[in-house]
Structure formats: structure tokens, C-alpha cells
Coordinates of C-alpha atoms and ligand atoms in Angstrom, one line a residue:
M22 CA 0.6 -21.4 -23.3
N23 CA 0.8 -25.2 -23.6
E24 CA -0.1 -27.7 -20.9
R25 CA 3.6 -28.2 -19.8
A26 CA 4.1 -24.4 -19.5
L27 CA 0.9 -24.0 -17.5
K28 CA 1.9 -26.8 -15.1
E29 CA 5.3 -25.0 -14.6
Q30 CA 3.4 -21.7 -14.0
I31 CA 1.2 -23.4 -11.4
C32 CA 4.4 -24.5 -9.6
E33 CA 5.8 -21.0 -9.8
M34 CA 2.7 -19.4 -8.3
G35 CA 2.7 -22.1 -5.6
R36 CA 6.3 -21.0 -4.7
R37 CA 5.2 -17.4 -4.5
L38 CA 2.2 -18.3 -2.3
Y39 CA 4.5 -20.2 0.0
Q40 CA 7.3 -17.7 0.1
R41 CA 5.0 -14.8 0.9
G42 CA 3.5 -16.8 3.8
Y43 CA 0.0 -17.2 2.2
V44 CA 0.0 -21.0 2.7
S45 CA 1.3 -23.0 5.7
A46 CA 2.1 -26.8 5.4
N47 CA -0.2 -28.1 2.7
D48 CA -2.7 -25.2 2.6
G49 CA -4.1 -23.6 -0.5
N50 CA -4.8 -24.8 -4.1
I51 CA -4.4 -23.4 -7.6
S52 CA -6.2 -24.3 -10.8
V53 CA -6.1 -23.3 -14.5
R54 CA -8.8 -23.8 -17.2
L55 CA -7.3 -25.8 -20.1
N56 CA -10.4 -26.0 -22.3
D57 CA -14.1 -26.6 -22.0
R58 CA -13.5 -30.2 -20.8
E59 CA -10.3 -30.1 -18.7
I60 CA -8.9 -28.2 -15.8
L61 CA -5.4 -28.4 -14.3
C62 CA -5.2 -28.3 -10.5
T63 CA -2.8 -28.8 -7.6
P64 CA -2.9 -32.1 -5.7
T65 CA -4.0 -32.5 -2.1
M66 CA -1.4 -33.0 0.7
I67 CA 1.5 -31.2 -0.9
S68 CA 3.4 -28.0 0.1
K69 CA 2.6 -25.5 -2.6
G70 CA 6.1 -24.2 -2.3
F71 CA 7.8 -27.4 -3.6
M72 CA 5.6 -28.8 -6.4
R73 CA 7.0 -30.2 -9.7
P74 CA 5.0 -30.1 -13.0
E75 CA 4.6 -33.9 -12.7
D76 CA 2.6 -33.4 -9.4
I77 CA -0.1 -31.4 -11.2
C78 CA -3.5 -33.1 -11.7
K79 CA -6.1 -32.8 -14.4
V80 CA -9.9 -33.0 -13.7
D81 CA -13.1 -32.6 -15.6
Y82 CA -15.9 -30.0 -14.8
E83 CA -17.5 -32.5 -12.3
G84 CA -14.2 -32.8 -10.4
N85 CA -13.4 -36.3 -11.7
Q86 CA -9.7 -36.9 -11.9
L87 CA -8.5 -37.4 -15.5
A88 CA -4.7 -37.5 -15.1
G89 CA -1.9 -37.2 -12.6
T90 CA -0.4 -39.6 -10.1
R91 CA -1.4 -37.6 -7.0
K92 CA -4.9 -37.1 -5.8
R93 CA -6.5 -33.8 -6.8
T94 CA -7.3 -31.1 -4.2
S95 CA -10.4 -31.7 -2.1
E96 CA -11.3 -28.0 -2.6
I97 CA -11.7 -28.4 -6.4
F98 CA -15.5 -27.7 -6.2
L99 CA -14.7 -24.2 -5.1
H100 CA -12.7 -23.7 -8.3
L101 CA -15.3 -25.4 -10.5
A102 CA -18.0 -23.0 -9.1
V103 CA -15.9 -20.1 -10.4
Y104 CA -15.3 -21.6 -13.8
K105 CA -19.0 -22.5 -14.3
H106 CA -20.3 -19.1 -13.4
R107 CA -17.5 -17.0 -15.0
P108 CA -16.7 -18.0 -18.6
D109 CA -14.1 -15.2 -18.7
V110 CA -12.0 -16.7 -15.8
M111 CA -9.1 -18.8 -16.7
A112 CA -7.4 -19.4 -13.3
V113 CA -8.3 -19.6 -9.6
V114 CA -6.1 -19.2 -6.5
H115 CA -7.3 -20.2 -3.0
S116 CA -5.0 -19.5 0.0
H117 CA -5.0 -18.3 3.6
P118 CA -3.0 -15.0 3.4
P119 CA -2.8 -13.9 7.1
H120 CA -3.9 -10.3 6.9
A121 CA -6.9 -10.8 4.5
T122 CA -7.8 -14.0 6.6
A123 CA -7.8 -11.8 9.7
F124 CA -10.6 -9.8 8.2
A125 CA -12.3 -13.1 7.2
V126 CA -12.0 -14.3 10.8
A127 CA -13.2 -10.9 12.2
H128 CA -16.1 -10.8 9.7
E129 CA -14.9 -7.3 9.1
P130 CA -16.0 -5.9 5.7
I131 CA -13.0 -4.6 3.7
P132 CA -13.4 -0.8 3.8
K133 CA -13.5 1.1 0.5
C134 CA -12.0 4.5 -0.6
I135 CA -8.7 4.2 1.2
L136 CA -6.0 3.2 -1.4
P137 CA -6.2 4.1 -5.1
E138 CA -4.7 0.7 -6.4
V139 CA -7.3 -1.3 -4.5
E140 CA -10.2 0.7 -6.0
V141 CA -8.8 0.2 -9.5
F142 CA -7.7 -3.5 -9.4
I143 CA -10.1 -5.0 -6.7
G144 CA -13.1 -2.8 -5.8
E145 CA -15.7 -4.2 -3.4
V146 CA -14.8 -7.5 -1.6
P147 CA -17.7 -9.6 -0.3
I148 CA -17.3 -12.1 2.6
A149 CA -18.8 -15.5 1.8
P150 CA -20.4 -17.3 4.8
Y151 CA -18.5 -20.1 6.6
E152 CA -19.0 -23.7 5.5
T153 CA -16.9 -26.8 6.2
P154 CA -14.1 -26.8 3.6
G155 CA -14.3 -29.2 0.6
G156 CA -17.6 -30.4 -1.0
Q157 CA -20.4 -28.7 -2.8
P158 CA -22.0 -26.8 0.1
F159 CA -18.7 -25.0 0.7
A160 CA -18.4 -24.2 -3.0
N161 CA -21.9 -22.8 -3.1
T162 CA -21.1 -20.1 -0.5
I163 CA -19.3 -18.0 -3.1
V164 CA -21.8 -18.4 -6.0
P165 CA -23.9 -15.3 -5.1
Y166 CA -20.8 -13.0 -5.4
L167 CA -19.1 -14.5 -8.4
S168 CA -20.6 -12.2 -11.1
R169 CA -19.4 -8.9 -9.6
T170 CA -15.9 -9.5 -8.2
N171 CA -12.6 -11.3 -8.7
T172 CA -11.7 -11.4 -5.0
I173 CA -13.8 -13.0 -2.2
L174 CA -13.0 -13.5 1.5
L175 CA -14.2 -16.9 2.9
A176 CA -15.4 -16.4 6.5
N177 CA -13.1 -18.1 9.0
H178 CA -11.0 -19.6 6.3
G179 CA -9.1 -17.5 3.7
T180 CA -9.5 -16.0 0.2
V181 CA -10.3 -17.0 -3.3
T182 CA -9.1 -14.8 -6.2
F183 CA -9.5 -15.3 -9.9
G184 CA -8.8 -13.7 -13.3
P185 CA -8.2 -14.0 -17.0
D186 CA -4.8 -15.7 -16.4
L187 CA -3.0 -17.3 -13.5
E188 CA -0.7 -14.4 -12.8
K189 CA -3.6 -11.9 -12.6
A190 CA -5.5 -14.3 -10.4
Y191 CA -2.5 -14.5 -8.1
W192 CA -2.0 -10.8 -8.1
N193 CA -5.4 -10.3 -6.6
T194 CA -4.3 -12.4 -3.6
E195 CA -1.2 -10.2 -3.2
I196 CA -3.2 -7.0 -3.5
I197 CA -5.9 -7.9 -1.1
D198 CA -3.4 -9.2 1.5
S199 CA -1.1 -6.2 1.3
Y200 CA -4.2 -3.9 1.5
C201 CA -5.4 -5.7 4.7
K202 CA -1.9 -5.4 6.2
I203 CA -1.8 -1.7 5.6
L204 CA -5.3 -1.3 7.0
I205 CA -4.3 -3.2 10.2
L206 CA -1.2 -1.1 10.6
A207 CA -3.0 2.2 10.0
R208 CA -5.7 1.2 12.5
Q209 CA -3.0 0.6 15.0
L210 CA -1.7 4.1 14.5
G211 CA -5.2 5.1 15.5
R212 CA -6.6 7.0 12.6
V213 CA -7.8 6.0 9.1
N214 CA -8.4 8.7 6.5
Y215 CA -10.6 8.2 3.5
I216 CA -10.4 9.3 -0.1
T217 CA -13.4 11.5 -1.0
E218 CA -16.4 10.2 -3.0
E219 CA -15.5 12.6 -5.8
K220 CA -11.8 11.5 -6.0
T221 CA -12.9 7.8 -5.9
R222 CA -15.2 8.4 -8.8
E223 CA -12.2 9.7 -10.7
L224 CA -10.4 6.4 -9.9
L225 CA -13.4 4.4 -11.2
T226 CA -13.4 6.4 -14.4
L227 CA -9.7 5.6 -14.8
K228 CA -10.5 2.0 -14.0
Q229 CA -13.0 1.9 -16.8
R230 CA -10.5 3.3 -19.2
L231 CA -8.0 0.6 -18.2
G232 CA -10.7 -1.9 -19.3
Y233 CA -11.9 -3.0 -15.8
D234 CA -15.5 -2.8 -14.8
D235 CA -16.9 -1.9 -11.4
P236 CA -20.4 -2.7 -10.2
R237 CA -20.5 0.7 -8.5
L238 CA -20.5 2.4 -11.8
H239 CA -23.8 0.7 -12.7
C240 CA -25.6 1.5 -9.5
D241 CA -27.6 4.7 -9.8
G242 CA -27.5 6.8 -6.7
C243 CA -25.3 4.4 -4.8
P244 CA -22.6 6.0 -2.7
V245 CA -19.3 4.8 -4.0
C246 CA -17.6 5.0 -0.6
G247 CA -20.3 4.9 2.0
P248 CA -21.1 2.0 4.3
G249 CA -22.7 -1.1 2.7
L250 CA -21.8 -2.9 -0.4
V251 CA -23.2 -2.6 -3.9
I252 CA -22.5 -6.3 -4.0
Q253 CA -25.2 -7.3 -1.6
Q254 CA -24.4 -9.8 1.1
T255 CA -27.0 -12.5 0.8
G256 CA -28.9 -14.6 3.3
D257 CA -28.5 -14.3 7.0
F258 CA -24.8 -13.5 6.8
V259 CA -24.4 -9.8 6.8
P260 CA -21.1 -8.8 8.4
E261 CA -21.1 -5.3 10.0
P262 CA -18.1 -3.1 10.3
Y263 CA -16.5 -3.1 13.7
A264 CA -12.8 -2.1 13.5
F265 CA -13.5 0.1 10.5
R266 CA -16.8 1.8 11.5
R267 CA -16.6 5.2 9.8
D268 CA -17.3 6.9 13.1
V269 CA -14.3 5.4 14.9
G270 CA -11.0 7.0 14.4
A271 CA -11.8 8.6 11.0
S272 CA -10.8 12.2 10.8
C273 CA -13.7 14.5 10.3
G274 CA -12.2 16.4 7.3
A275 CA -11.7 13.2 5.4
C276 CA -15.2 12.1 6.1
A277 CA -16.9 15.2 4.8
G278 CA -18.9 14.5 1.7
N279 CA -17.7 11.0 1.8
G280 CA -20.9 9.1 2.3
A281 CA -20.4 8.6 6.0
P282 CA -23.4 9.5 8.0
P283 CA -22.7 12.3 10.5
S284 CA -23.2 10.8 13.9
S285 CA -23.4 12.2 17.4
T286 CA -21.0 9.4 18.5
H287 CA -18.3 10.6 16.1
D288 CA -15.2 10.5 18.2
S289 CA -13.6 13.5 16.4
D290 CA -16.8 15.6 16.9
F291 CA -15.7 16.2 20.5
T292 CA -13.4 19.1 20.8
P293 CA -11.7 20.1 24.1
S294 CA -14.2 23.0 24.5
D295 CA -17.2 20.6 24.0
L296 CA -15.8 18.5 26.8
E297 CA -15.2 21.5 29.0
A298 CA -18.8 22.6 28.5
L299 CA -20.1 19.1 29.4
V300 CA -18.0 18.9 32.6
Q301 CA -19.3 22.4 33.5
R302 CA -23.0 21.3 32.9
I303 CA -22.5 18.2 35.2
T304 CA -20.8 20.3 37.8
D305 CA -23.7 22.9 37.7
E306 CA -26.3 20.1 38.0
I307 CA -24.6 18.5 41.0
Y308 CA -24.3 22.0 42.6
R309 CA -28.0 22.7 41.9
Q310 CA -29.1 19.4 43.4
L311 CA -27.0 19.9 46.5
T312 CA -28.2 23.4 47.1
S313 CA -31.8 22.9 46.3
P314 CA -34.2 23.0 49.3
S315 CA -35.5 19.4 48.8
G316 CA -31.9 18.0 48.8
P317 CA -30.3 15.7 46.2
Ligands
ZN28 ZN1 -8.4 -23.5 2.4

């Protein structure tokens, strides 16, 4: 694709981001690697829904502007971090899709082994720690995760997705936001069921056949579905599941053999007869104390 066509494609992806509500006002930015010296990127202070090819900027790998009448995005260093650490990546999309950003705000790790498409096209999704947007320290937050994923949540901020071309980079944004939306809806219904470890391994084999790699395939003895990430969260920032703890709202049958530790606090382990027995024990104890010679 020539430079003009790439600029038009950036405008088209900007329209999609805007129309799907992934960027408000002037939020978000898009970039495409042109060659080993130049990168195309969106300008700052422009709605991504209404860009023209003339608005697109060109920068070098240090973020210096080479061409374009508008000023380049201030978040270019985030994009450059991806290109420097991932020679295979040709395009990067950063936006604030509301459902995925809700997980980023809640510091809620994206649960695995729920939807087949997500296992195949996305896999594990790390959450990079919060940093003030723009600048190198912000860009550095994603570096530890770059080698093993194409989708990263930015804590209290949004998402960054990337891929071998712009459309695939953009698709990762769509997939992760739609997944997070479904998760929130299912959670509101009150119960989330998981695909078994065995069935998820089938998906990962399929994934490999489609030409996608998954770090979980290279981790001997790691549970594919269980809590924790094969992509290790680094430093002090280790988000723990809260809304998607496997012992909350998961049905027992779906948990079986699924890497979830059996727990005495498992909601679904309490059957009506357990509850009846517990009430009976408490009643007996009160009665015993009331009737014992030394009194309660
Ligand atoms: Zn942003």
C-alpha cells in the first residue's frame, strides 16, 4: 500500500473508532510504520472521526516530526515503544473504548476461557500500570508486555492494540471492547460460565494452525484457564480479580477441572440442605446454652 492509501486507511480507521464510540472529542491516536525511518501518525487535537489524508503527520523513530501541517500526537512515544520492541508490528491503535476501559479503571484482569474467538485472536491481556499520558515514562509502562501480546489495557486510561497491518490492529480494539461488554452484561445476569481447560487447549491448537502463537502453549505445566497470567504482571502493579473472581457467581459444573481452586467460600457450594443444617446447628447451640446449668 502506498503512502496516500495508508493515510486514507488511517482516516477510515479513525471514522470507525469514532462511530463505535471508542474515542470522544479528540481522544485516541493511530499510527502506521512506513519503513525503517518513517512512521505515519494522527495529529493532536483533532477528532479521529473527521480526518482528511492531508491531516496525517510523518515522524521518525525518535518522534521528531518530518512532515504534515498539523502537530503530531503527543502520545507518539507509546506507538514508538511498540515499533521498537516488535519488528513484526506495522500499525498501532490507541483509544478509550468504554467497556475495555472500564476493566482498566477497575484494574480487573480480563478473565480467560469464556469466549472462543477471544482465546484465538487475543489470548491473555495484561494491564500496564498508570502513568501520566504522553512522554517516555508513559510509553515505558507497556514495554514489559510487548513481546507476548497484541492487546494491552492501560490502567485508568484505555487500550493499545497492534498488529501486522492497520485493520488487524484495529480489530483487536473491537474484539477486546466487545468481549468486555459481554463480560459486563453476563456479570449483571449474575453468573459466568467458563469453557473447560481441555476445550480451551483445543482452541489454542486451532489458534496455532491459523498461524497465531499463544504464550500459554510455551509454558509447561501452566494452567491455560486458571487464575493468574502467563504474561507476568511486573513491578508493584499486580491487579487482582474482583468482579471476576472464579469463586463468585461461577457455576460449579463449569469450574470443574478448569484450574479454579475449590474454595470453601464458593457461593455455589452452598445448597439449600447445607443452609438448613447450618441453621439447625446454630439453633441447637443456642438451645444448649440456654438450657445448660451455668446459663448462656
Ligand atoms: Zn489516551
